[in-house]
Amino acid sequence: MGMLQAGNNSHAMPYRDEHLTMDFTQQAVLLDSERMTLTRKEYELLALLVQHAGEIIPREALLMQVWGYGAEIRTRTLDVHVRRLRKKLGGYADQYIETVFGIGYRFQPFHAPRFCLPQAIRTAVALGA
Amino acid sequence: MGMLQAGNNSHAMPYRDEHLTMDFTQQAVLLDSERMTLTRKEYELLALLVQHAGEIIPREALLMQVWGYGAEIRTRTLDVHVRRLRKKLGGYADQYIETVFGIGYRFQPFHAPRFCLPQAIRTAVALGA
DNA sequence: TTAACTTGTAAAGACTTTGTAAAAAGTTGG
DNA sequence: CCAACTTTTTACAAAGTCTTTACAAGTTAA
């Protein structure tokens, strides 16, 4: 259902749009064909967002999945990491990582249509599943 | 799955890119057509990295495969060997041997702008999936 | 509008990991 | 045994990562 999958998704299908490519097997990210070097936490955060592209991921879920924090922990480290990610995404930052006030963040594929299905569903549809 | 193969890979396919050639049968390495003389450990380290080009190899795996060390052993000998390898790779060192902080090292083929995806996935991508 | 709350940002600190040079230890062939 | 070469250790230096702090800026609801 709405649950985020836990654990290692290194076998997930690669993500690709006009500017961003993400290979979860090789833990490699390209932005306009240039290698992006991300720290581990940055990578895990981006991976989680990208693998749920189009979905709002609550702060709590991110802190849970990436940091293992429970709901009681108060920290600003997520914000700091989002900021660094955005910086590394350059001019596309605002396009890609959207803040959903009071809830969390959402990754949007580049030039996402107004109504956008999550990556997993789009992939399934494209494959005729 | 993600396991590194152990043992002797002298029969593996040779590696070749714009600057580097590696023949595992003859244990011969050429850098810009010049023969590179590597010590045994240097050769084994480079061979292991090259045979898994594009993949991150954890320090532990390298220490296991090349040195036979277990996870408990603390040593800096891997770093020293990487350094000497890089020195012998000259100006291409940083291009070829990437440090993945907190994890290990990764050999990248020269000018590898795109991911090397498995055949099945490349086919799917090519078909527009 | 204002008060309460949420997010953005810069900078600093604590800590861990990696790089490097040099010396010590181990190995090999003559 | 000696000399040359290879490998490992040692001891720091350098670099990287993550978190917190403190405050600015933005958002919402009354």
Short mmCIF file of C-alpha atoms (C1' of nucleotides) in Angstrom, two decimals:
data_model
loop_
_atom_site.label_atom_id
_atom_site.label_comp_id
_atom_site.label_asym_id
_atom_site.label_seq_id
_atom_site.Cartn_x
_atom_site.Cartn_y
_atom_site.Cartn_z
CA MET A 1 0.00 0.00 0.00
CA GLY A 2 1.31 3.40 0.83
CA MET A 3 4.27 1.94 2.65
CA LEU A 4 7.76 2.78 1.60
CA GLN A 5 9.86 -0.26 0.96
CA ALA A 6 12.75 -0.63 3.32
CA GLY A 7 16.20 -2.02 2.71
CA ASN A 8 18.55 -2.06 -0.23
CA ASN A 9 17.06 -1.33 -3.64
CA SER A 10 20.26 -1.68 -5.60
CA HIS A 11 18.42 -3.86 -8.10
CA ALA A 12 15.74 -1.30 -8.92
CA MET A 13 15.28 -0.13 -12.48
CA PRO A 14 17.45 2.81 -13.38
CA TYR A 15 15.86 6.23 -13.48
CA ARG A 16 16.29 8.51 -16.43
CA ASP A 17 14.87 11.77 -17.64
CA GLU A 18 16.05 14.65 -19.77
CA HIS A 19 18.81 15.71 -17.37
CA LEU A 20 19.13 13.16 -14.63
CA THR A 21 20.16 9.54 -14.76
CA MET A 22 20.40 7.30 -11.77
CA ASP A 23 21.74 3.78 -11.69
CA PHE A 24 20.98 2.08 -8.43
CA THR A 25 23.14 -0.91 -9.19
CA GLN A 26 26.31 1.12 -9.62
CA GLN A 27 25.25 3.85 -7.24
CA ALA A 28 26.01 6.30 -9.99
CA VAL A 29 24.23 9.53 -10.79
CA LEU A 30 24.62 11.66 -13.91
CA LEU A 31 23.40 15.20 -14.30
CA ASP A 32 23.53 16.34 -17.91
CA SER A 33 25.98 13.51 -18.59
CA GLU A 34 28.31 14.68 -15.85
CA ARG A 35 28.98 12.49 -12.89
CA MET A 36 27.46 13.77 -9.71
CA THR A 37 29.41 12.87 -6.62
CA LEU A 38 27.14 12.44 -3.67
CA THR A 39 27.89 11.46 -0.13
CA ARG A 40 26.27 8.33 1.16
CA LYS A 41 23.44 10.10 2.92
CA GLU A 42 22.87 12.38 -0.04
CA TYR A 43 22.72 9.41 -2.33
CA GLU A 44 20.34 7.48 -0.13
CA LEU A 45 18.09 10.46 0.24
CA LEU A 46 17.99 11.16 -3.48
CA ALA A 47 17.52 7.49 -4.28
CA LEU A 48 14.57 7.21 -1.98
CA LEU A 49 12.96 10.31 -3.45
CA VAL A 50 13.63 9.28 -7.04
CA GLN A 51 12.33 5.78 -6.53
CA HIS A 52 9.09 7.35 -5.45
CA ALA A 53 9.07 10.09 -8.04
CA GLY A 54 5.87 12.06 -8.02
CA GLU A 55 4.95 10.96 -4.52
CA ILE A 56 5.13 13.08 -1.44
CA ILE A 57 7.47 11.50 1.07
CA PRO A 58 6.85 12.70 4.61
CA ARG A 59 9.80 13.96 6.63
CA GLU A 60 9.17 11.22 9.10
CA ALA A 61 9.48 8.58 6.42
CA LEU A 62 12.74 10.04 5.14
CA LEU A 63 14.19 10.26 8.61
CA MET A 64 13.05 6.74 9.22
CA GLN A 65 14.39 5.23 6.00
CA VAL A 66 17.62 7.10 5.60
CA TRP A 67 18.57 7.82 9.20
CA GLY A 68 16.72 5.17 11.10
CA TYR A 69 15.27 7.87 13.30
CA GLY A 70 11.97 7.41 15.02
CA ALA A 71 9.19 9.96 15.17
CA GLU A 72 10.33 11.39 18.48
CA ILE A 73 13.68 12.66 17.20
CA ARG A 74 13.91 16.35 16.42
CA THR A 75 16.68 17.30 14.02
CA ARG A 76 17.43 19.61 11.12
CA THR A 77 19.84 17.30 9.41
CA LEU A 78 17.28 16.34 6.78
CA ASP A 79 16.89 19.97 5.74
CA VAL A 80 20.62 20.38 5.56
CA HIS A 81 20.96 17.33 3.37
CA VAL A 82 18.14 18.44 1.10
CA ARG A 83 19.87 21.75 0.75
CA ARG A 84 23.15 20.12 -0.28
CA LEU A 85 21.33 17.91 -2.75
CA ARG A 86 19.65 20.91 -4.27
CA LYS A 87 22.95 22.69 -4.54
CA LYS A 88 24.43 19.76 -6.43
CA LEU A 89 21.39 19.64 -8.71
CA GLY A 90 22.22 23.18 -9.75
CA GLY A 91 19.57 25.03 -11.69
CA TYR A 92 17.25 22.05 -11.77
CA ALA A 93 17.03 21.87 -8.00
CA ASP A 94 13.64 23.51 -7.61
CA GLN A 95 12.24 21.57 -10.54
CA TYR A 96 13.34 18.29 -9.05
CA ILE A 97 12.96 18.58 -5.30
CA GLU A 98 9.77 20.17 -4.17
CA THR A 99 9.03 21.11 -0.57
CA VAL A 100 5.58 20.15 0.57
CA PHE A 101 5.07 22.41 3.51
CA GLY A 102 4.20 20.71 6.73
CA ILE A 103 4.56 17.24 5.22
CA GLY A 104 7.82 16.50 3.47
CA TYR A 105 9.43 16.51 0.05
CA ARG A 106 8.64 15.25 -3.42
CA PHE A 107 10.88 14.44 -6.35
CA GLN A 108 9.39 15.44 -9.69
CA PRO A 109 10.75 14.11 -12.97
CA PHE A 110 11.95 16.84 -15.29
CA HIS A 111 9.12 18.37 -17.31
CA ALA A 112 6.67 16.28 -15.39
CA PRO A 113 3.13 16.67 -16.67
CA ARG A 114 0.61 18.25 -14.35
CA PHE A 115 -0.71 14.91 -13.29
CA CYS A 116 2.09 12.47 -12.95
CA LEU A 117 2.07 8.83 -12.02
CA PRO A 118 4.80 7.45 -9.81
CA GLN A 119 7.82 6.02 -11.60
CA ALA A 120 6.99 2.43 -10.69
CA ILE A 121 3.55 2.69 -12.20
CA ARG A 122 4.73 4.48 -15.32
CA THR A 123 7.32 1.78 -15.84
CA ALA A 124 4.74 -0.94 -15.44
CA VAL A 125 2.43 0.77 -17.90
CA ALA A 126 5.21 1.31 -20.40
CA LEU A 127 6.14 -2.35 -20.18
CA GLY A 128 2.53 -3.30 -20.73
CA ALA A 129 2.23 -4.99 -17.35
CA MET B 1 24.61 -11.92 -6.64
CA GLY B 2 26.93 -9.09 -5.79
CA MET B 3 29.68 -11.45 -4.70
CA LEU B 4 33.14 -11.05 -6.04
CA GLN B 5 34.51 -14.15 -7.61
CA ALA B 6 37.53 -15.56 -5.89
CA GLY B 7 40.51 -17.33 -7.31
CA ASN B 8 42.52 -17.02 -10.47
CA ASN B 9 40.97 -15.16 -13.37
CA SER B 10 43.85 -15.49 -15.77
CA HIS B 11 41.40 -16.65 -18.43
CA ALA B 12 39.17 -13.58 -18.18
CA MET B 13 38.55 -11.45 -21.24
CA PRO B 14 41.19 -8.80 -21.77
CA TYR B 15 40.36 -5.26 -20.88
CA ARG B 16 40.94 -2.40 -23.25
CA ASP B 17 40.09 1.26 -23.45
CA GLU B 18 41.60 4.37 -24.96
CA HIS B 19 44.69 4.31 -22.79
CA LEU B 20 44.80 1.11 -20.82
CA THR B 21 45.11 -2.48 -21.95
CA MET B 22 45.18 -5.43 -19.63
CA ASP B 23 45.81 -9.00 -20.62
CA PHE B 24 45.03 -11.32 -17.76
CA THR B 25 46.48 -14.34 -19.50
CA GLN B 26 49.90 -12.81 -19.83
CA GLN B 27 49.53 -10.57 -16.80
CA ALA B 28 50.56 -7.72 -19.03
CA VAL B 29 49.42 -4.13 -18.68
CA LEU B 30 49.92 -1.41 -21.23
CA LEU B 31 49.39 2.28 -20.60
CA ASP B 32 49.41 4.27 -23.82
CA SER B 33 51.20 1.35 -25.46
CA GLU B 34 53.94 1.39 -22.87
CA ARG B 35 54.40 -1.60 -20.67
CA MET B 36 53.55 -0.94 -17.05
CA THR B 37 55.61 -2.84 -14.58
CA LEU B 38 53.56 -3.69 -11.56
CA THR B 39 54.46 -5.69 -8.52
CA ARG B 40 52.36 -8.71 -7.77
CA LYS B 41 50.11 -7.03 -5.27
CA GLU B 42 49.72 -3.99 -7.49
CA TYR B 43 48.75 -6.20 -10.38
CA GLU B 44 46.26 -8.22 -8.40
CA LEU B 45 44.67 -5.09 -7.02
CA LEU B 46 44.37 -3.45 -10.41
CA ALA B 47 43.13 -6.66 -12.00
CA LEU B 48 40.40 -7.05 -9.44
CA LEU B 49 39.28 -3.47 -9.89
CA VAL B 50 39.41 -3.64 -13.68
CA GLN B 51 37.52 -6.92 -13.84
CA HIS B 52 34.73 -5.17 -11.99
CA ALA B 53 34.95 -1.90 -13.85
CA GLY B 54 32.16 0.46 -12.92
CA GLU B 55 31.40 -1.31 -9.67
CA ILE B 56 32.24 -0.11 -6.24
CA ILE B 57 34.49 -2.63 -4.52
CA PRO B 58 34.46 -2.29 -0.76
CA ARG B 59 37.78 -2.08 1.06
CA GLU B 60 36.86 -5.22 2.88
CA ALA B 61 36.42 -7.10 -0.36
CA LEU B 62 39.77 -5.91 -1.69
CA LEU B 63 41.54 -6.83 1.51
CA MET B 64 39.80 -10.17 1.42
CA GLN B 65 40.53 -11.00 -2.21
CA VAL B 66 44.01 -9.63 -2.60
CA TRP B 67 45.40 -10.04 0.92
CA GLY B 68 43.23 -12.74 2.39
CA TYR B 69 42.54 -10.48 5.33
CA GLY B 70 39.37 -10.79 7.32
CA ALA B 71 37.13 -7.96 8.39
CA GLU B 72 38.80 -7.52 11.76
CA ILE B 73 42.21 -6.56 10.41
CA ARG B 74 43.11 -2.88 10.50
CA THR B 75 45.76 -1.85 8.04
CA ARG B 76 46.69 0.96 5.68
CA THR B 77 48.44 -1.23 3.20
CA LEU B 78 45.55 -1.04 0.76
CA ASP B 79 45.79 2.74 0.67
CA VAL B 80 49.51 2.56 0.09
CA HIS B 81 49.06 0.18 -2.79
CA VAL B 82 46.33 2.29 -4.32
CA ARG B 83 48.62 5.25 -4.09
CA ARG B 84 51.42 3.45 -5.92
CA LEU B 85 48.98 2.24 -8.57
CA ARG B 86 47.76 5.77 -9.09
CA LYS B 87 51.30 7.00 -9.37
CA LYS B 88 52.01 4.48 -12.11
CA LEU B 89 48.80 5.42 -13.88
CA GLY B 90 50.16 8.95 -14.16
CA GLY B 91 47.74 11.64 -15.20
CA TYR B 92 44.89 9.19 -15.69
CA ALA B 93 44.98 8.08 -12.08
CA ASP B 94 42.00 10.05 -10.86
CA GLN B 95 40.01 9.20 -13.94
CA TYR B 96 40.59 5.50 -13.45
CA ILE B 97 40.63 4.88 -9.72
CA GLU B 98 37.89 6.60 -7.84
CA THR B 99 37.72 6.68 -4.07
CA VAL B 100 34.25 6.01 -2.73
CA PHE B 101 34.43 7.53 0.68
CA GLY B 102 33.53 5.21 3.48
CA ILE B 103 33.12 2.23 1.17
CA GLY B 104 36.03 1.47 -1.10
CA TYR B 105 37.30 2.08 -4.61
CA ARG B 106 35.95 1.88 -8.14
CA PHE B 107 37.72 1.52 -11.46
CA GLN B 108 36.10 3.55 -14.20
CA PRO B 109 36.84 2.93 -17.87
CA PHE B 110 38.31 5.94 -19.58
CA HIS B 111 35.67 8.40 -20.74
CA ALA B 112 32.74 6.42 -19.47
CA PRO B 113 30.07 9.08 -19.81
CA ARG B 114 27.15 6.67 -19.82
CA PHE B 115 26.30 3.76 -17.64
CA CYS B 116 27.10 0.30 -18.75
CA LEU B 117 23.74 -1.29 -18.24
CA PRO B 118 23.05 -5.00 -18.47
CA GLN B 119 21.87 -6.11 -21.89
CA ALA B 120 18.29 -6.74 -20.81
CA ILE B 121 17.91 -3.30 -19.37
CA ARG B 122 19.58 -1.61 -22.31
CA THR B 123 17.13 -3.37 -24.58
CA ALA B 124 14.21 -2.20 -22.50
CA VAL B 125 15.51 1.36 -22.52
CA ALA B 126 16.10 1.24 -26.25
CA LEU B 127 12.53 0.12 -26.72
CA GLY B 128 11.39 3.19 -24.85
CA ALA B 129 10.26 1.44 -21.70
"C1'" DT C 1 -1.57 41.37 11.23
"C1'" DT C 2 0.34 38.64 14.44
"C1'" DA C 3 1.72 34.59 16.83
"C1'" DA C 4 3.11 29.95 16.22
"C1'" DC C 5 5.19 26.88 13.56
"C1'" DT C 6 8.01 25.10 9.57
"C1'" DT C 7 11.75 25.32 6.46
"C1'" DG C 8 16.19 27.52 4.60
"C1'" DT C 9 20.82 28.66 5.38
"C1'" DA C 10 25.53 29.43 7.01
"C1'" DA C 11 28.94 28.24 9.93
"C1'" DA C 12 31.22 25.55 13.33
"C1'" DG C 13 32.47 21.31 15.73
"C1'" DA C 14 33.22 16.50 16.25
"C1'" DC C 15 34.44 12.72 14.19
"C1'" DT C 16 35.86 9.39 10.63
"C1'" DT C 17 38.24 8.11 6.56
"C1'" DT C 18 41.87 8.53 3.31
"C1'" DG C 19 46.51 10.31 1.62
"C1'" DT C 20 51.34 10.45 2.20
"C1'" DA C 21 56.25 9.95 3.43
"C1'" DA C 22 59.43 7.42 5.60
"C1'" DA C 23 61.11 3.65 8.11
"C1'" DA C 24 60.89 -1.13 9.27
"C1'" DA C 25 60.18 -5.74 7.98
"C1'" DG C 26 59.93 -9.38 4.71
"C1'" DT C 27 61.32 -11.67 0.26
"C1'" DT C 28 64.13 -13.25 -3.61
"C1'" DG C 29 68.04 -14.35 -6.46
"C1'" DG C 30 72.85 -14.42 -6.90
"C1'" DC D 1 75.17 -13.27 3.35
"C1'" DC D 2 74.25 -9.45 0.50
"C1'" DA D 3 71.81 -6.36 -2.40
"C1'" DA D 4 67.77 -5.13 -4.59
"C1'" DC D 5 63.16 -5.18 -4.42
"C1'" DT D 6 58.52 -5.62 -2.35
"C1'" DT D 7 55.30 -5.21 1.30
"C1'" DT D 8 53.67 -3.55 5.66
"C1'" DT D 9 53.58 -0.51 9.42
"C1'" DT D 10 53.78 3.91 11.61
"C1'" DA D 11 52.64 8.49 12.42
"C1'" DC D 12 50.74 12.42 10.92
"C1'" DA D 13 48.46 15.44 7.58
"C1'" DA D 14 44.67 16.30 4.80
"C1'" DA D 15 40.13 15.77 3.35
"C1'" DG D 16 35.42 14.34 3.77
"C1'" DT D 17 31.05 13.61 6.21
"C1'" DC D 18 27.45 14.38 9.33
"C1'" DT D 19 25.16 16.83 12.92
"C1'" DT D 20 24.05 20.64 15.59
"C1'" DT D 21 23.32 25.43 16.47
"C1'" DA D 22 21.46 29.81 15.80
"C1'" DC D 23 19.01 32.64 13.34
"C1'" DA D 24 16.61 34.23 8.92
"C1'" DA D 25 12.86 33.59 6.02
"C1'" DG D 26 8.62 31.61 4.75
"C1'" DT D 27 3.88 29.70 5.72
"C1'" DT D 28 -0.46 29.02 8.06
"C1'" DA D 29 -4.29 29.86 10.92
"C1'" DA D 30 -6.69 32.66 14.17
#
